[in-house]
Coordinates of C-alpha atoms in Angstrom, one line a residue:
M236 CA 67.2 88.4 -47.2
T237 CA 64.7 85.5 -47.5
A238 CA 62.3 85.4 -44.5
K239 CA 61.9 82.0 -42.8
I240 CA 58.4 80.8 -42.1
K241 CA 57.9 79.8 -38.5
P242 CA 57.1 76.1 -38.1
S243 CA 53.7 75.0 -36.8
R244 CA 53.6 74.0 -33.1
G245 CA 50.8 71.7 -32.6
A246 CA 50.3 68.7 -30.4
P247 CA 52.7 65.7 -31.0
Y248 CA 49.7 63.5 -31.7
A249 CA 45.9 63.6 -31.8
R250 CA 43.1 61.2 -30.7
I251 CA 39.4 61.0 -30.3
L252 CA 38.4 62.4 -26.8
G253 CA 34.7 62.1 -26.9
V254 CA 31.8 60.8 -28.9
G255 CA 28.1 61.5 -29.1
G256 CA 25.1 60.5 -31.2
Y257 CA 21.5 61.5 -32.0
R258 CA 18.9 59.2 -33.6
P259 CA 15.5 60.7 -34.6
T260 CA 12.5 59.7 -32.4
R261 CA 10.6 58.2 -35.3
V262 CA 11.3 54.5 -35.8
V263 CA 10.4 53.1 -39.2
P264 CA 10.0 49.3 -39.4
N265 CA 10.2 47.3 -42.7
E266 CA 6.5 46.9 -42.7
E267 CA 6.1 50.6 -43.4
I268 CA 8.5 50.4 -46.3
L269 CA 6.6 47.5 -47.7
Q270 CA 3.6 49.8 -48.3
H271 CA 5.5 51.3 -51.2
I272 CA 7.4 48.4 -52.8
D273 CA 6.7 44.8 -53.8
S274 CA 8.9 42.9 -51.3
S275 CA 8.9 41.3 -47.9
D276 CA 10.4 41.7 -44.5
E277 CA 12.4 38.5 -44.9
W278 CA 13.8 39.8 -48.3
I279 CA 14.9 43.1 -46.8
R280 CA 16.5 41.5 -43.8
S281 CA 18.3 38.9 -45.9
R282 CA 19.6 41.4 -48.4
S283 CA 20.6 44.2 -46.0
G284 CA 20.2 43.0 -42.4
I285 CA 17.9 46.0 -41.7
S286 CA 14.8 45.6 -39.5
T287 CA 14.2 49.3 -38.6
R288 CA 15.6 52.7 -39.3
H289 CA 15.1 56.2 -37.9
W290 CA 13.6 59.0 -40.0
A291 CA 13.7 62.6 -38.9
G292 CA 10.7 64.7 -38.4
P293 CA 10.3 68.3 -39.8
E294 CA 11.9 69.8 -36.7
E295 CA 14.9 67.4 -36.7
T296 CA 17.0 69.2 -39.2
V297 CA 20.6 68.5 -40.1
A298 CA 21.6 71.3 -37.8
V299 CA 19.4 70.3 -34.9
M300 CA 20.5 66.7 -35.0
S301 CA 24.2 67.8 -35.2
V302 CA 23.9 70.1 -32.3
E303 CA 22.4 67.3 -30.1
A304 CA 25.2 64.9 -31.1
A305 CA 27.9 67.6 -30.7
G306 CA 26.7 68.5 -27.2
K307 CA 27.1 64.9 -26.1
A308 CA 30.6 64.6 -27.7
I309 CA 31.8 67.8 -26.1
A310 CA 30.6 66.7 -22.7
S311 CA 32.1 63.3 -23.2
A312 CA 35.5 64.9 -24.0
G313 CA 35.3 67.0 -20.8
I314 CA 35.8 70.4 -22.4
G315 CA 33.7 73.4 -23.0
P316 CA 32.3 74.4 -26.4
E317 CA 34.3 77.6 -26.3
Q318 CA 37.4 75.5 -26.6
I319 CA 36.4 74.1 -30.0
G320 CA 38.7 75.6 -32.7
G321 CA 37.3 73.8 -35.7
V322 CA 33.9 72.3 -36.8
I323 CA 33.9 69.9 -39.7
V324 CA 30.5 68.6 -40.9
A325 CA 30.3 65.6 -43.3
T326 CA 27.0 65.4 -45.0
V327 CA 25.3 65.0 -48.4
S328 CA 21.9 66.0 -47.3
H329 CA 22.2 69.7 -46.3
F330 CA 20.3 71.2 -49.2
K331 CA 21.4 74.9 -48.8
Q332 CA 24.4 75.3 -51.0
T333 CA 25.8 78.1 -48.9
P334 CA 26.6 79.0 -46.1
A335 CA 28.0 75.7 -44.8
V336 CA 25.8 74.2 -42.1
A337 CA 29.0 73.9 -40.0
T338 CA 28.9 77.7 -39.3
E339 CA 25.3 77.5 -38.0
I340 CA 26.2 74.5 -35.8
A341 CA 29.3 76.3 -34.4
H342 CA 27.2 79.3 -33.4
R343 CA 24.4 77.2 -31.9
I344 CA 26.8 75.2 -29.6
G345 CA 28.6 78.3 -28.5
A346 CA 31.9 77.6 -30.0
G347 CA 32.9 81.2 -30.6
R348 CA 34.7 81.8 -33.9
P349 CA 36.1 78.4 -35.0
A350 CA 37.1 77.4 -38.5
A351 CA 33.9 75.8 -39.8
F352 CA 33.2 74.0 -43.1
D353 CA 31.3 71.1 -44.7
V354 CA 32.7 68.0 -46.4
N355 CA 30.8 66.1 -49.1
A356 CA 32.5 62.7 -49.4
G357 CA 29.5 60.5 -49.2
C358 CA 29.7 57.6 -46.8
A359 CA 33.4 58.2 -46.4
G360 CA 32.8 61.8 -45.2
F361 CA 33.4 61.1 -41.5
G362 CA 36.8 59.5 -42.3
Y363 CA 37.7 62.5 -44.4
G364 CA 36.7 64.8 -41.6
L365 CA 38.7 62.8 -39.0
T366 CA 41.8 63.0 -41.1
L367 CA 41.5 66.8 -41.5
A368 CA 40.8 67.2 -37.8
K369 CA 43.9 65.2 -36.9
G370 CA 46.0 67.5 -39.2
M371 CA 44.5 70.7 -37.6
V372 CA 45.4 69.5 -34.1
T373 CA 48.9 68.3 -34.9
E374 CA 49.8 71.4 -37.0
G375 CA 48.5 73.7 -34.3
S376 CA 45.6 75.6 -36.0
A377 CA 43.1 74.2 -33.5
E378 CA 43.5 72.5 -30.1
Y379 CA 40.1 70.8 -30.3
V380 CA 38.1 70.0 -33.4
L381 CA 34.5 68.8 -33.6
V382 CA 33.8 66.3 -36.4
I383 CA 30.2 65.6 -37.2
G384 CA 28.7 63.1 -39.6
V385 CA 25.0 63.8 -40.2
E386 CA 22.3 62.8 -42.7
R387 CA 18.7 63.2 -43.5
L388 CA 18.7 60.5 -46.2
S389 CA 14.9 60.1 -45.9
D390 CA 14.8 63.3 -48.0
L391 CA 16.7 61.6 -50.7
T392 CA 14.9 58.2 -50.7
D393 CA 12.7 57.1 -53.5
L394 CA 10.1 55.0 -51.7
E395 CA 9.2 53.3 -55.0
D396 CA 12.8 52.2 -55.8
R397 CA 12.9 48.5 -54.7
A398 CA 16.7 48.6 -54.6
T399 CA 17.1 51.4 -52.2
A400 CA 13.8 52.3 -50.5
F401 CA 14.6 50.2 -47.4
L402 CA 18.3 51.2 -47.0
F403 CA 18.5 54.7 -45.7
G404 CA 18.1 56.2 -42.3
D405 CA 18.7 59.6 -40.6
G406 CA 20.9 60.6 -37.6
A407 CA 24.0 62.4 -36.4
G408 CA 27.2 61.2 -34.8
A409 CA 30.0 63.5 -33.5
V410 CA 33.5 63.2 -32.1
V411 CA 35.9 65.7 -30.5
V412 CA 39.5 65.3 -31.7
G413 CA 42.2 66.8 -29.5
P414 CA 45.8 66.6 -28.4
S415 CA 47.5 63.4 -27.3
E416 CA 51.0 62.4 -26.0
E417 CA 50.8 59.2 -28.0
P418 CA 49.3 58.2 -31.3
G419 CA 45.5 57.9 -31.2
I420 CA 44.6 58.2 -34.9
G421 CA 46.7 56.3 -37.3
P422 CA 47.7 57.1 -40.9
S423 CA 44.8 57.5 -43.3
V424 CA 44.4 55.4 -46.3
W425 CA 42.0 57.3 -48.5
G426 CA 41.2 57.9 -52.1
S427 CA 38.7 57.8 -54.9
E428 CA 37.7 55.9 -58.1
G429 CA 35.9 58.4 -60.2
D430 CA 35.5 56.0 -63.1
K431 CA 32.9 54.3 -60.9
S432 CA 31.0 57.5 -60.0
E433 CA 27.8 56.4 -61.8
T434 CA 27.3 53.4 -59.4
I435 CA 26.0 55.6 -56.6
K436 CA 24.5 58.9 -57.5
Q437 CA 21.7 61.4 -57.2
T438 CA 19.1 60.7 -59.9
V439 CA 18.8 64.3 -61.2
P440 CA 20.7 67.5 -60.4
W441 CA 18.9 70.3 -58.6
D442 CA 19.3 72.6 -61.6
A443 CA 17.0 70.3 -63.6
Y444 CA 14.2 72.4 -62.0
R445 CA 15.7 75.8 -62.9
G446 CA 13.5 78.0 -65.1
R447 CA 10.7 75.4 -65.3
T448 CA 7.1 76.1 -64.4
D449 CA 6.0 72.6 -65.0
V450 CA 8.2 69.9 -63.3
S451 CA 5.6 67.2 -63.2
D452 CA 7.7 65.0 -65.6
I453 CA 10.8 65.2 -63.2
R454 CA 10.8 63.0 -60.1
Y455 CA 12.2 64.5 -57.0
P456 CA 16.0 63.9 -56.7
A457 CA 16.9 60.7 -54.9
I458 CA 19.9 58.4 -54.3
T459 CA 20.2 55.4 -56.6
Q460 CA 22.8 52.8 -56.9
E461 CA 23.9 49.7 -58.9
G462 CA 23.7 47.3 -56.0
Q463 CA 25.7 44.4 -57.3
A464 CA 28.6 46.6 -58.6
V465 CA 28.7 48.4 -55.2
F466 CA 28.6 45.1 -53.3
R467 CA 31.5 43.6 -55.3
W468 CA 33.6 46.8 -55.0
A469 CA 33.0 47.2 -51.2
V470 CA 33.7 43.5 -50.4
F471 CA 36.9 43.0 -52.5
E472 CA 38.4 46.5 -52.9
M473 CA 37.6 47.9 -49.4
A474 CA 39.0 44.8 -47.7
K475 CA 42.3 45.7 -49.4
V476 CA 42.0 49.3 -48.1
A477 CA 41.3 48.1 -44.6
Q478 CA 44.3 45.9 -44.7
Q479 CA 46.5 48.8 -45.9
A480 CA 45.2 50.9 -43.0
L481 CA 46.2 48.1 -40.5
E482 CA 49.7 47.9 -42.1
A483 CA 50.1 51.7 -42.1
A484 CA 49.3 51.7 -38.3
G485 CA 51.8 48.9 -37.8
I486 CA 49.4 46.3 -36.5
T487 CA 47.7 43.1 -37.6
P488 CA 44.1 41.9 -37.3
A489 CA 45.0 40.1 -34.1
D490 CA 45.9 43.4 -32.5
L491 CA 42.4 44.8 -33.1
D492 CA 39.7 45.0 -30.4
V493 CA 36.9 46.5 -32.6
F494 CA 36.0 46.8 -36.3
I495 CA 33.7 49.7 -37.2
P496 CA 32.9 49.7 -40.9
H497 CA 30.5 52.0 -42.7
Q498 CA 27.0 50.5 -42.0
A499 CA 26.1 50.0 -45.6
N500 CA 24.8 46.4 -45.6
M501 CA 25.1 43.5 -43.2
R502 CA 26.3 41.2 -46.0
I503 CA 29.1 43.6 -46.9
I504 CA 30.1 43.8 -43.2
D505 CA 30.1 40.0 -42.8
S506 CA 32.1 39.5 -46.0
M507 CA 34.7 42.0 -45.0
V508 CA 35.1 40.3 -41.7
K509 CA 35.7 37.0 -43.5
T510 CA 38.1 38.5 -46.1
L511 CA 40.1 40.3 -43.4
K512 CA 40.2 37.1 -41.3
L513 CA 39.4 39.0 -38.2
P514 CA 39.8 36.9 -35.0
E515 CA 36.7 36.0 -33.0
H516 CA 37.7 38.3 -30.1
V517 CA 37.2 41.4 -32.4
T518 CA 33.9 43.2 -31.8
V519 CA 32.2 44.1 -35.0
A520 CA 29.7 47.0 -35.3
R521 CA 26.4 45.9 -36.7
D522 CA 24.4 49.0 -36.0
I523 CA 22.7 48.9 -39.4
E524 CA 20.1 46.4 -38.1
T525 CA 18.2 49.1 -36.2
T526 CA 19.7 52.3 -37.7
G527 CA 19.9 51.6 -41.4
N528 CA 22.5 53.2 -43.7
T529 CA 23.1 56.7 -42.5
S530 CA 26.0 57.5 -44.8
A531 CA 28.5 59.9 -43.1
A532 CA 26.8 59.4 -39.7
S533 CA 27.1 55.7 -39.6
I534 CA 30.6 55.2 -38.2
P535 CA 30.3 57.7 -35.3
L536 CA 26.8 56.4 -34.5
A537 CA 28.0 52.8 -34.4
M538 CA 31.0 53.9 -32.3
E539 CA 28.8 55.7 -29.8
R540 CA 26.5 52.7 -29.5
L541 CA 29.3 50.2 -29.0
L542 CA 30.7 52.3 -26.1
A543 CA 27.3 53.0 -24.6
T544 CA 26.3 49.3 -24.5
G545 CA 29.7 48.1 -23.2
Q546 CA 30.5 46.1 -26.3
A547 CA 33.6 48.3 -26.6
K548 CA 35.6 50.2 -24.0
S549 CA 37.8 53.3 -23.7
G550 CA 41.3 52.6 -25.0
D551 CA 40.3 49.8 -27.4
T552 CA 42.0 49.7 -30.8
A553 CA 39.5 50.1 -33.6
L554 CA 39.7 49.9 -37.4
V555 CA 37.2 52.3 -39.0
I556 CA 36.5 52.4 -42.8
G557 CA 34.0 54.4 -44.8
F558 CA 33.2 54.0 -48.5
G559 CA 30.5 55.2 -50.8
A560 CA 29.5 57.6 -53.6
G561 CA 32.3 58.9 -55.7
L562 CA 33.4 56.2 -55.3
V563 CA 35.5 57.4 -52.3
Y564 CA 36.9 55.7 -49.3
A565 CA 38.8 56.4 -46.1
A566 CA 40.2 54.0 -43.5
T567 CA 42.3 54.4 -40.3
V568 CA 43.0 52.8 -37.0
V569 CA 41.9 54.8 -33.9
T570 CA 42.0 54.5 -30.1
L571 CA 38.4 54.7 -28.8
P572 CA 37.6 57.5 -26.4

């Protein structure tokens, strides 16, 4: 006799119930970056839209920033940390290979014994985590899942690289995903284009230092990119992905209230708005101006700021899309908490 597997009994749908963010206390203006590269404040602003960014101090570790953002998200969701059944951390800047920083964060917030793991999907990491969290809630393996995007990209910034020295910032953003009686997170459109993996990468692998007593000829690993290739890909290909996410959710640009793209570059954001032909009533996140590019943290940080400042409100329909190293991408439509 063949045994029958009992079907999962999760919630009918999932949605974001709360959001929280943490920005390091140190604010770094363009003038400080210009001490290391031959450029100007005007050039940096015109190329990226960035005026300032936050860089973490020694005590503001990936775990510390995550715990701060997580506490706010959990409080916003109106639940207790002991109710968290899953912790997903999207990051490329946790330098300890194992254990996953998610396990440390789960312990520090008092979550008990949740499933806990890290996701390395570059600037699309938060979108990947959101999709996984939705699946956990709807299939019943967890009632509430904490998704964190966190980066200390200042640790991976080459201050002498004129193409990237001004781009990156640090911070953490978190959301709680939980059960819903109606759809709150749409179908995900996600994928990768590995043939373009060299366009954004770490300059040297960590094992380049293995067994060497003299590493003076090896610069510390940093993130580098082919700016023009990334720009073209993001503007043209990611606009198509964003449109696919709208279609998968069964809505049009006119149905949107908010657009929250990965905060990679202001010119990319503005170009995507134009390509998607978003109506004027759609609020567009432009958190990059004062936060910089925080990779996996950028979408939840931008979401938190829009809600905190009243530029967006609970119940708004938002299109979110992340894209970056890999090259990878993830887009979906969500209802804001």
